[in-house]
Short mmCIF file of C-alpha atoms in Angstrom, two decimals:
data_model
loop_
_atom_site.label_atom_id
_atom_site.label_comp_id
_atom_site.label_asym_id
_atom_site.label_seq_id
_atom_site.Cartn_x
_atom_site.Cartn_y
_atom_site.Cartn_z
CA MET A 283 -11.62 70.83 188.82
CA HIS A 284 -9.27 68.03 187.80
CA VAL A 285 -9.19 65.55 190.69
CA PRO A 286 -5.67 64.16 191.30
CA ASP A 287 -4.78 60.69 192.51
CA GLY A 288 -5.28 60.21 196.24
CA PHE A 289 -8.35 62.39 196.82
CA ILE A 290 -10.83 59.54 196.38
CA ASP A 291 -10.25 55.97 197.62
CA ALA A 292 -9.90 52.92 195.39
CA PRO A 293 -13.45 51.48 195.69
CA VAL A 294 -15.15 54.74 194.68
CA SER A 295 -12.54 55.37 191.99
CA LEU A 296 -13.24 51.93 190.52
CA ALA A 297 -16.99 52.50 190.72
CA THR A 298 -16.78 55.85 188.96
CA GLY A 299 -14.47 54.25 186.41
CA ALA A 300 -17.24 51.77 185.64
CA VAL A 301 -19.79 54.59 185.43
CA ALA A 302 -17.52 56.56 183.12
CA ALA A 303 -16.92 53.54 180.88
CA ALA A 304 -20.65 52.88 180.65
CA ALA A 305 -21.34 56.53 179.88
CA VAL A 306 -18.74 56.56 177.10
CA ALA A 307 -20.20 53.35 175.65
CA VAL A 308 -23.70 54.81 175.65
CA SER A 309 -22.37 58.05 174.19
CA LEU A 310 -20.67 56.17 171.34
CA ARG A 311 -24.06 54.75 170.38
CA GLY A 312 -25.90 58.04 170.82
CA ALA A 313 -23.27 59.96 168.90
CA ARG A 314 -24.03 57.90 165.78
CA ARG A 315 -27.34 59.72 165.45
CA GLU A 316 -25.90 63.12 166.32
CA LEU A 317 -22.95 62.87 163.95
CA GLY A 318 -24.90 61.23 161.15
CA GLY A 319 -27.78 63.70 161.18
CA ALA A 320 -31.38 62.83 161.87
CA ALA A 321 -32.26 62.90 158.18
CA PRO A 322 -30.75 64.00 154.88
CA ALA A 323 -32.91 67.11 155.00
CA ASP A 324 -31.02 68.48 157.97
CA GLY A 325 -27.89 68.90 155.89
CA LEU A 326 -25.63 67.62 158.66
CA GLY A 327 -23.98 64.48 157.41
CA GLY A 328 -21.12 62.80 159.23
CA GLU A 329 -18.62 64.17 156.73
CA ARG A 330 -19.32 67.64 158.11
CA THR A 331 -19.95 67.04 161.79
CA ALA A 332 -17.23 64.51 162.66
CA PRO A 333 -14.31 66.94 162.09
CA LEU A 334 -16.25 69.65 163.93
CA ALA A 335 -16.62 67.41 166.98
CA GLY A 336 -12.84 66.98 167.06
CA LEU A 337 -12.49 70.74 166.70
CA VAL A 338 -14.82 71.29 169.66
CA ALA A 339 -12.65 69.00 171.80
CA ALA A 340 -9.52 70.89 170.74
CA PHE A 341 -11.19 74.24 171.44
CA VAL A 342 -12.28 73.14 174.92
CA PHE A 343 -8.72 71.97 175.62
CA ALA A 344 -7.37 75.35 174.56
CA VAL A 345 -9.85 77.40 176.60
CA GLN A 346 -9.28 75.23 179.67
CA MET A 347 -5.71 76.56 179.69
CA LEU A 348 -7.03 80.09 180.24
CA ASN A 349 -7.56 80.25 183.99
CA PHE A 350 -9.39 83.43 184.98
CA PRO A 351 -9.39 85.00 188.47
CA VAL A 352 -12.62 84.63 190.45
CA ALA A 353 -11.61 85.58 194.00
CA ALA A 354 -8.54 86.47 196.01
CA GLY A 355 -5.99 83.78 195.29
CA THR A 356 -8.41 81.59 193.33
CA SER A 357 -8.94 81.04 189.62
CA GLY A 358 -11.33 79.09 187.45
CA HIS A 359 -11.37 77.58 183.99
CA LEU A 360 -13.91 76.32 181.52
CA LEU A 361 -15.27 72.83 182.14
CA GLY A 362 -16.80 72.74 178.67
CA GLY A 363 -19.63 70.23 179.08
CA ALA A 364 -22.35 72.76 178.29
CA LEU A 365 -20.47 74.21 175.33
CA ALA A 366 -19.74 70.83 173.77
CA ALA A 367 -23.28 69.52 174.26
CA ILE A 368 -24.89 72.58 172.69
CA LEU A 369 -22.52 72.68 169.73
CA VAL A 370 -22.36 68.99 168.79
CA GLY A 371 -24.97 67.21 170.93
CA PRO A 372 -24.97 65.72 174.45
CA PHE A 373 -23.65 62.25 173.55
CA THR A 374 -20.91 63.65 171.33
CA GLY A 375 -20.25 66.26 174.01
CA VAL A 376 -19.50 63.55 176.57
CA LEU A 377 -17.03 62.03 174.12
CA CYS A 378 -15.36 65.39 173.45
CA ILE A 379 -14.81 66.21 177.13
CA SER A 380 -13.67 62.64 177.84
CA VAL A 381 -11.01 62.96 175.11
CA VAL A 382 -9.86 66.27 176.60
CA LEU A 383 -9.57 64.75 180.08
CA LEU A 384 -7.69 61.73 178.72
CA MET A 385 -5.18 63.92 176.89
CA GLN A 386 -4.67 66.10 179.94
CA ALA A 387 -4.08 63.13 182.25
CA VAL A 388 -1.78 61.14 179.96
CA LEU A 389 0.24 63.91 178.32
CA PHE A 390 0.19 66.75 180.84
CA ALA A 391 -0.16 64.97 184.21
CA ASP A 392 -3.28 67.03 184.88
CA GLY A 393 -5.90 64.98 186.71
CA GLY A 394 -4.96 61.60 188.14
CA LEU A 395 -4.89 58.43 186.07
CA THR A 396 -6.62 56.43 188.80
CA ALA A 397 -9.04 59.37 189.14
CA LEU A 398 -9.83 59.46 185.42
CA GLY A 399 -13.20 57.82 186.05
CA VAL A 400 -13.97 60.41 188.71
CA ASN A 401 -13.07 63.27 186.37
CA ILE A 402 -15.02 61.90 183.40
CA THR A 403 -18.07 61.23 185.56
CA ASP A 404 -17.91 64.68 187.11
CA MET A 405 -16.63 66.96 184.35
CA ALA A 406 -17.95 65.15 181.25
CA VAL A 407 -21.11 63.30 182.27
CA VAL A 408 -22.59 65.46 185.04
CA THR A 409 -21.92 68.81 183.39
CA THR A 410 -23.22 67.65 180.02
CA LEU A 411 -26.40 66.04 181.36
CA VAL A 412 -27.27 68.93 183.64
CA ALA A 413 -26.43 71.60 181.08
CA TYR A 414 -28.17 70.05 178.10
CA GLY A 415 -31.23 69.04 180.10
CA LEU A 416 -31.65 72.58 181.40
CA PHE A 417 -30.86 74.00 177.95
CA ARG A 418 -33.68 72.02 176.31
CA LEU A 419 -36.07 72.92 179.12
CA LEU A 420 -35.36 76.61 178.68
CA LEU A 421 -35.76 76.43 174.90
CA ALA A 422 -39.17 74.86 175.42
CA VAL A 423 -40.44 77.95 177.26
CA LEU A 424 -38.45 80.73 175.60
CA PRO A 425 -39.41 82.34 172.27
CA ARG A 426 -38.17 80.35 169.30
CA ARG A 427 -35.39 82.61 168.10
CA ARG A 428 -31.62 82.58 168.06
CA SER A 429 -31.24 84.90 171.03
CA SER A 430 -33.04 82.29 173.12
CA VAL A 431 -30.35 79.75 172.25
CA THR A 432 -27.68 82.11 173.56
CA THR A 433 -29.67 82.88 176.71
CA ALA A 434 -30.32 79.21 177.41
CA SER A 435 -26.62 78.48 176.82
CA PHE A 436 -25.64 81.06 179.43
CA VAL A 437 -27.98 79.70 182.11
CA ALA A 438 -27.19 76.05 181.38
CA ALA A 439 -23.44 76.64 181.59
CA LEU A 440 -23.80 78.67 184.77
CA VAL A 441 -25.70 75.89 186.55
CA SER A 442 -23.50 73.05 185.26
CA VAL A 443 -20.41 74.17 187.17
CA PRO A 444 -21.82 74.19 190.72
CA ALA A 445 -23.62 70.94 189.77
CA ALA A 446 -20.20 69.42 189.11
CA ALA A 447 -19.00 70.80 192.46
CA VAL A 448 -21.94 69.13 194.20
CA ALA A 449 -21.18 65.86 192.39
CA PHE A 450 -17.56 66.00 193.57
CA THR A 451 -18.74 66.64 197.13
CA LEU A 452 -20.98 63.56 196.98
CA LEU A 453 -18.12 61.44 195.66
CA TYR A 454 -15.87 62.80 198.39
CA ALA A 455 -18.51 61.95 201.00
CA LEU A 456 -18.48 58.37 199.71
CA GLY A 457 -14.75 57.90 199.26
CA GLY A 458 -12.76 60.84 200.55
CA THR A 459 -9.33 59.83 201.88
CA THR A 460 -9.11 62.56 204.53
CA ASP A 461 -11.31 63.24 207.52
CA VAL A 462 -12.80 66.62 206.59
CA PRO A 463 -16.38 67.59 207.56
CA ILE A 464 -18.45 67.17 204.42
CA GLY A 465 -20.46 70.31 205.21
CA LYS A 466 -17.34 72.44 204.97
CA VAL A 467 -16.37 70.82 201.68
CA PHE A 468 -19.86 71.40 200.26
CA THR A 469 -19.98 75.05 201.29
CA ALA A 470 -16.51 75.85 200.00
CA MET A 471 -16.89 73.94 196.71
CA THR A 472 -20.29 75.30 195.75
CA GLY A 473 -19.43 78.84 196.82
CA VAL A 474 -16.34 79.22 194.67
CA HIS A 475 -17.79 77.27 191.74
CA VAL A 476 -20.83 79.52 191.50
CA LEU A 477 -18.34 82.29 190.73
CA ILE A 478 -16.48 80.07 188.26
CA GLY A 479 -19.85 79.24 186.71
CA ILE A 480 -20.30 82.89 185.76
CA GLY A 481 -17.09 82.77 183.75
CA GLU A 482 -18.16 79.47 182.20
CA ALA A 483 -21.51 80.99 181.25
CA VAL A 484 -19.92 84.03 179.61
CA ILE A 485 -17.46 81.93 177.58
CA THR A 486 -20.17 79.47 176.52
CA ALA A 487 -22.70 82.13 175.53
CA LEU A 488 -20.12 84.14 173.58
CA THR A 489 -18.89 81.07 171.72
CA VAL A 490 -22.36 79.76 170.91
CA GLY A 491 -23.47 83.24 169.87
CA ALA A 492 -20.45 83.64 167.60
CA VAL A 493 -21.10 80.32 165.85
CA LEU A 494 -24.80 81.14 165.54
CA ALA A 495 -23.92 84.43 163.87
CA VAL A 496 -21.89 82.82 161.09
CA ARG A 497 -22.99 79.17 160.86
CA PRO A 498 -26.24 78.50 162.75
CA ASP A 499 -26.59 75.23 160.83
CA LEU A 500 -23.60 73.85 162.77
CA VAL A 501 -25.09 74.36 166.25
CA TYR A 502 -26.73 71.12 167.32
CA GLY A 503 -28.76 72.80 170.04
CA ALA A 504 -30.26 75.23 167.53
CA ARG A 505 -31.78 72.52 165.35
CA GLY A 506 -35.50 73.11 165.01
CA ILE A 507 -35.23 76.80 165.86
CA THR A 508 -37.13 78.38 162.99
CA ALA A 509 -37.79 81.83 161.65
CA PRO A 510 -41.23 82.60 160.23
CA LEU A 511 -41.28 83.43 156.55
CA GLN A 512 -42.76 86.87 156.05
CA LEU A 513 -44.23 87.72 152.66
CA ARG A 514 -44.18 91.38 151.78
CA THR A 515 -45.67 93.13 148.81
CA SER A 516 -45.20 96.62 147.52
CA PRO A 517 -46.49 99.35 149.85
CA LEU A 518 -50.25 99.67 149.94
CA ARG A 519 -51.95 102.82 148.91
CA SER A 520 -52.37 103.68 152.57
CA GLY A 521 -48.56 103.69 152.93
CA THR A 522 -48.34 100.58 155.08
CA ASP A 523 -46.69 97.27 154.31
CA ALA A 524 -48.63 94.10 154.01
CA ALA A 525 -48.79 92.07 157.18
CA PRO A 526 -46.94 88.77 157.35
CA ALA A 527 -48.88 85.96 155.78
CA PRO A 528 -50.59 84.19 158.67
CA ASP A 529 -50.23 80.76 157.09
CA ALA A 530 -46.61 81.18 156.02
CA ALA A 531 -44.63 78.07 156.81
CA PRO A 532 -41.56 78.37 159.03
CA VAL A 533 -38.26 77.96 157.30
CA PRO A 534 -35.71 75.88 159.19
CA ALA A 535 -32.19 77.22 159.28
CA SER A 536 -31.10 73.80 158.03
CA ALA A 537 -33.08 74.31 154.82
CA LYS A 538 -30.39 76.69 153.61
CA PRO A 539 -28.00 75.24 151.04
CA ALA A 540 -25.19 73.28 152.63
CA ARG A 541 -21.94 75.22 152.76
CA SER A 542 -18.41 73.99 153.11
CA THR A 543 -17.17 73.85 156.68
CA ARG A 544 -13.49 74.12 155.77
CA ARG A 545 -13.21 77.87 156.24
CA PHE A 546 -15.13 77.72 159.50
CA ALA A 547 -13.06 74.80 160.78
CA LEU A 548 -9.82 76.54 159.84
CA ALA A 549 -10.88 79.69 161.69
CA GLY A 550 -11.82 77.62 164.74
CA LEU A 551 -8.52 75.75 164.71
CA LEU A 552 -6.48 78.94 164.38
CA THR A 553 -8.43 80.42 167.28
CA ALA A 554 -7.74 77.38 169.45
CA LEU A 555 -4.04 77.46 168.57
CA ALA A 556 -3.83 81.16 169.38
CA LEU A 557 -5.58 80.72 172.72
CA ALA A 558 -3.39 77.79 173.75
CA GLY A 559 -0.16 79.05 172.25
CA VAL A 560 -0.36 82.73 173.18
CA GLY A 561 -3.34 83.42 175.42
CA SER A 562 -2.38 80.76 177.96
CA TYR A 563 0.70 82.76 178.92
CA TYR A 564 -1.56 85.46 180.36
CA ALA A 565 -3.77 83.03 182.30
CA SER A 566 -4.06 83.38 186.06
CA ALA A 567 -1.42 81.46 187.98
CA SER A 568 -3.64 81.12 191.07
CA PRO A 569 -4.89 77.63 191.99
CA ASP A 570 -8.28 76.71 190.60
CA GLY A 571 -11.36 76.23 192.75
CA LEU A 572 -10.76 72.59 193.69
CA GLU A 573 -7.06 73.12 194.35
CA LYS A 574 -7.81 76.08 196.61
CA VAL A 575 -10.50 74.28 198.58
CA ALA A 576 -8.34 71.14 198.85
CA HIS A 577 -5.43 73.15 200.24
CA ASP A 578 -7.52 75.22 202.64
CA LYS A 579 -9.51 72.23 204.00
CA GLY A 580 -6.70 69.69 204.01
CA ILE A 581 -8.21 67.45 201.35
CA ASP A 582 -4.88 67.33 199.53
CA SER A 583 -2.92 65.83 202.43
CA LYS A 584 -2.95 62.40 200.78
CA THR A 585 -2.39 63.47 197.18
CA GLU A 586 -0.35 60.86 195.31
CA GLU A 587 2.41 61.48 192.81
CA HIS A 588 1.14 61.46 189.25
CA ALA A 589 2.16 58.42 187.20
CA ALA A 590 2.88 60.69 184.21
CA LYS A 591 4.94 63.23 186.16
CA ASP A 592 7.93 62.53 183.92
CA SER A 593 6.02 63.23 180.74
CA PRO A 594 7.88 65.71 178.50
CA LEU A 595 4.72 67.84 178.60
CA ALA A 596 3.98 67.61 182.33
CA ASP A 597 2.48 70.75 183.87
CA TYR A 598 1.89 72.16 180.37
CA GLN A 599 5.59 72.83 179.84
CA VAL A 600 7.84 71.30 177.18
CA ALA A 601 10.85 69.67 178.80
CA ASP A 602 14.27 71.24 178.25
CA ILE A 603 12.85 74.57 177.05
CA THR A 604 13.78 77.14 179.67
CA ASP A 605 11.73 80.08 178.38
CA GLY A 606 8.40 79.77 180.16
CA ARG A 607 6.40 81.58 177.50
CA ILE A 608 7.74 79.46 174.63
CA SER A 609 7.58 76.24 176.63
CA GLY A 610 3.98 76.75 177.75
CA GLY A 611 2.83 78.00 174.36
CA LEU A 612 4.39 75.09 172.52
CA ALA A 613 2.85 72.63 174.99
CA GLY A 614 -0.53 74.20 174.37
CA VAL A 615 -0.15 73.93 170.60
CA ILE A 616 0.88 70.27 170.90
CA GLY A 617 -2.11 69.64 173.16
CA VAL A 618 -4.53 71.22 170.70
CA GLY A 619 -3.10 69.14 167.86
CA ALA A 620 -3.19 65.88 169.83
CA THR A 621 -6.73 66.49 171.07
CA LEU A 622 -7.91 67.38 167.58
CA LEU A 623 -6.43 64.18 166.14
CA VAL A 624 -7.83 61.90 168.82
CA GLY A 625 -11.20 63.63 168.96
CA THR A 626 -11.60 63.54 165.19
CA GLY A 627 -10.45 59.92 165.11
CA VAL A 628 -13.04 58.86 167.68
CA THR A 629 -15.87 60.62 165.88
CA TRP A 630 -14.79 59.27 162.50
CA VAL A 631 -14.94 55.74 163.92
CA VAL A 632 -18.46 56.46 165.14
CA VAL A 633 -19.50 57.76 161.71
CA ARG A 634 -17.86 54.84 159.91
CA ARG A 635 -19.66 52.31 162.09
CA ARG A 636 -22.93 54.08 161.40
CA ARG A 637 -22.26 53.86 157.66
CA ASP A 638 -21.36 50.18 157.89
CA ARG A 639 -24.53 49.38 159.82
CA ALA A 640 -26.65 51.33 157.34
CA ALA A 641 -24.97 49.58 154.40
CA ALA A 642 -25.50 46.19 155.98
CA ALA A 643 -29.15 46.99 156.64
CA ASN A 644 -29.64 48.15 153.05
CA GLY A 645 -27.91 45.05 151.74
CA THR A 646 -30.16 42.80 153.80
CA ALA A 647 -33.26 44.67 152.65
CA THR A 648 -32.16 44.44 149.02
CA ALA A 649 -31.45 40.71 149.32
CA ASN A 650 -34.83 40.09 150.92
CA GLY A 651 -36.54 42.09 148.20
CA THR A 652 -34.73 40.16 145.46
CA ALA A 653 -35.61 36.82 147.06
CA ALA A 654 -39.25 37.83 147.33
CA SER A 655 -39.34 38.84 143.67
CA GLU A 656 -37.80 35.53 142.59
CA THR A 657 -40.34 33.62 144.66
CA VAL A 658 -43.20 35.46 142.98
#
């Protein structure tokens, strides 16, 4: 659903650019809490979560290269807002998807540079807000167990994709550069993106479920999901086990001893590299949902040439390498590496600023306390 230059006029592009910039600024502030951990007891300090946020961005980049068929002549790909929000938090999720979109636009000429605000607003902000809001709502009514996290992930991801399609339709109604009946755009966009949403939901639920199975402490959306502690004694004379203690306190998953994330991060990185470097070769070559609708309805009649069309990685191919499989795979690997570096760099800056603020606050408190003692 990467919007190219020329689909949306300049005023709306500028307005969405302002919205995107504001959303990123707010997300930078919100991500300080998510990356730093709510409290020491949660075992999720910035040293552990900042690299994982970069890894999530790299993983989303890799999976977005795997277009899957959804209808005759149409494909879809992961948007990733739901997945990122559930794994690392909604504010950090917006940052992750924004980094992915920036890398794709600058390095791979995928998604217009003047339309970057449109794409961040639609694919990063809308999908994340809708998905995480629905995810939390579902967790509030579902039983408090891990399977509920996976179920809520599936539904939230499914809804987030047509929500993004609706958001694009609204933006097109405000600033579309071609005279196409908005009703036709709405029907076509929502129809195909409901199908794409099913693929998004499957990928999101499988990924969240896999992380929950091995490292539930690293899933932001699973924080607070507890398992009741059941006390059992030796079998009673009647041959039955003792019932669970009614007053047994729940044991948070985060109460488990903190474990190193290096092995997990390495496995995630290798998976992303394999998906981008090898799996992308087998992706569907059909146009994605927006491209198909734009071509069928004439929305693309005023598409502008991409400013980065001469990039050595344009169209996810490395220049001067004639073998398509090697060229595309190498481009994917480079993209994963670049996204990981930028994503990790952004989140490290957020964590560092949080540390500096905390240190400054502690220094001020200590100085005030010393001054008060001297006065007494």
